Amino acid sequence: MIPFTLVLALTTFTQATVNVIHYPPKSTNLNNLTFVLNGTGAPGIFNSSITPASLPYSTTYNWCNMPHVRTTEYVTPSEEYTLKYIEVIQRHHKRTPYNTNTFFIEDITWDCTGEGPVVYGKGPVGITSDPTVVQWAAYTNPNNPWTDSVGPGFVGSNCAFPQITTGGINDSYNHGSDLRSVYASRLGISTTLSPSTFQIRVTNNVITSQVAGGLLRALFPDTNDVAALIQSDTYDSLEPVYNCPNANSLFTEYTTDSANWTLHLTDALGLYEQLDNVSGIPLDDTAGWHTSFDHYYDNLSAKQCHSKPLPCSVNDTTICVTQDEADEVYRLGNYEYSFYYRDAEESTQYSALHYGAWVLELTAHLMDVVQGKSEVKYFHNVAHDGSIAPLLGFMQISEMVWPGMGSEVIYELYEKSSSASSSDSSTSNFFLRVLWNGQPMETSLPLGTNSSGVLDMIPVEDFFDYVNTTIGTGSELFSACNN
Ligand SMILES: *[C@@H]1O[C@H](CO)[C@@H](O)[C@H](O)[C@H]1NC(C)=O
Ligand SMILES: *[C@@H]1O[C@H](CO)[C@@H](O)[C@H](O)[C@H]1NC(C)=O
Ligand SMILES: *[C@@H]1O[C@H](CO)[C@@H](O)[C@H](O)[C@H]1NC(C)=O
Ligand SMILES: *[C@@H]1O[C@H](CO)[C@@H](O)[C@H](O)[C@H]1NC(C)=O
Ligand SMILES: *[C@@H]1O[C@H](CO)[C@@H](O)[C@H](O)[C@H]1NC(C)=O
Ligand SMILES: *[C@@H]1O[C@H](CO)[C@@H](O)[C@H](O)[C@H]1NC(C)=O
Ligand SMILES: *[C@@H]1O[C@H](CO)[C@@H](O)[C@H](O)[C@H]1NC(C)=O
Ligand SMILES: *[C@@H]1O[C@H](CO)[C@@H](O)[C@H](O)[C@H]1NC(C)=O
Ligand SMILES: *[C@@H]1O[C@H](CO)[C@@H](O)[C@H](O)[C@H]1NC(C)=O
Ligand SMILES: *[C@@H]1O[C@H](CO)[C@@H](O)[C@H](O)[C@H]1NC(C)=O
């Protein structure tokens, strides 16, 4: 039965936004609870940034370093299409866990000597002397009696939780290098960054700037100073952090308050007991360890992506997390993301509200190019899983996963030579190809050739229409969030 509050909420949304239709995702092992709980194996690679050459690159999920565009797999469209603009949005690369995801007592330490984040101020080029590079070195001092209050897990580690690790900086650099090898010639981008044709945007979480540093070194090898765009942390659309109470209450209704969601948590109580035995997390924990698998997933996968062993209990070193248990956590984590952003019927509405502001900015960028109002050829956003996931939800991707480290969506805008295009004056000659894992994105939307859902050279107006019907204008989105 649908709770009364949900009926009310849906009525409100229906009035405020025009026409959100949820097209369900494909049924796969990822969103099959029987397989998630009773199947075996990890749903991809969780222990290395390198996908072995024996596996297909684009279709192999690698949590540590997701597939992105590379020269090897890139498909060049036919000659009648000219690439005019790309907008890239990616998740940051691999990192230490967040402090909220560290066990209270940790038997595995993290050494960040010499790889801390660089944080310093500087004046404009040529005005002040170049400052000395200042790097943060996280440390604890037992004379500070509050040190243990956040958990003795930090003792013995000298990293910020989170920070991008050396491996993650390396992956960022490789990612920039691959983007450069595909797009530099196609877009006419030189080795020096020109702000009139290229822009980069980060979030208020410094790990996105840590990634930008590695990425830009390879993208623009001859540029040393870059201004990254950043919105206020009260309304940033990229992370996103803008206030949308109706999105939040909708999300709570179909997760916390829904038996469809809580089912997998009760079914996994046995697994929880084993994990808690190692971590010491109490069953009545209120820090989120038992409301989803997010924390265990992050804690275990961060270790494995950095070739660290799975943890053991600090009280009894014979009780350790097994690989089978970790694999089940990884299956559950992907199941949860599929539920949050695709399987739940309200998830499309949620994504449209929660990520609509960024989509409106993207749409305006595309329109500016179509209307010849912008010289920007390439806009690059460095963001989070919490950014990519609702974007994939909004795009109604056919197979939803938890977007891993470095996962990437690219909007490629092409102009078709006019001799080959239709005479229909209601459409431009501009076409959109959307890439996920470096390949045209497969969605459940009735778009693309024969409504196949593959976003490969769809008239850009089809995308504009979809945005218009699901999100509407900025003021419509604002009122859908708040009324
Ligand atoms: C998993 O297998 C067990 C034992 O065979 C069974 O009782 C349970 O119903 C299965 N779980 C699901 C979700 O199918
Ligand atoms: C779900 O997975 C189980 C176990 O592998 C399988 O028997 C079942 O057919 C699957 N269900 C669907 C709808 O694919
Ligand atoms: C990573 O895990 C796979 C199995 O999931 C295993 O075959 C492989 O040897 C592991 N690689 C490393 C570097 O530990
Ligand atoms: C992971 O959990 C363990 C609990 O065994 C805890 O000690 C550790 O701090 C956590 N580590 C990270 C990096 O999350
Ligand atoms: C950096 O990336 C390259 C290419 O994937 C890899 O061969 C190398 O081992 C990586 N180095 C580190 C420190 O991660
Ligand atoms: C649970 O899922 C079923 C089938 O997907 C759906 O019909 C039902 O409305 C959902 N219930 C809630 C409370 O979301
Ligand atoms: C957890 O630890 C307790 C005490 O060490 C033990 O009795 C119990 O069997 C363990 N449970 C699991 C699921 O391993
Ligand atoms: C280890 O033992 C201490 C003292 O009994 C207890 O407080 C803590 O929860 C235990 N930790 C784990 C991971 O079981
Ligand atoms: C798609 O539609 C075209 C006609 O518009 C047809 O020629 C083609 O066979 C169709 N392709 C598929 C895969 O159905
Ligand atoms: C958006 O849709 C509304 C109503 O469906 C329509 O009146 C309006 O022209 C559309 N706006 C754009 C920019 O397409």
PDB file of C-alpha atoms in Angstrom, residues 52 59 101 118 123 163 168 186 190 347 373 411 421 437:
ATOM      1  CA  PRO A  52      43.791  -7.194 -17.779  1.00  0.00           C
ATOM      2  CA  THR A  59      32.393  -3.809 -20.809  1.00  0.00           C
ATOM      3  CA  ASN A 101      33.752   4.460   6.662  1.00  0.00           C
ATOM      4  CA  VAL A 118      48.840  20.346  -1.902  1.00  0.00           C
ATOM      5  CA  GLY A 123      48.726  35.531  -6.605  1.00  0.00           C
ATOM      6  CA  GLN A 163      42.527  11.846  -0.046  1.00  0.00           C
ATOM      7  CA  GLY A 168      44.660   7.647  -7.900  1.00  0.00           C
ATOM      8  CA  ARG A 186      39.314  16.128 -33.178  1.00  0.00           C
ATOM      9  CA  SER A 190      46.808  22.469 -28.295  1.00  0.00           C
ATOM     10  CA  SER A 347      13.933   7.064  -8.887  1.00  0.00           C
ATOM     11  CA  LYS A 373      27.009  31.774 -29.020  1.00  0.00           C
ATOM     12  CA  TYR A 411      28.200  14.378 -24.165  1.00  0.00           C
ATOM     13  CA  SER A 421      20.501  16.560 -43.417  1.00  0.00           C
ATOM     14  CA  ASN A 437      32.448   3.465 -20.381  1.00  0.00           C
TER      15      ASN A 437
END
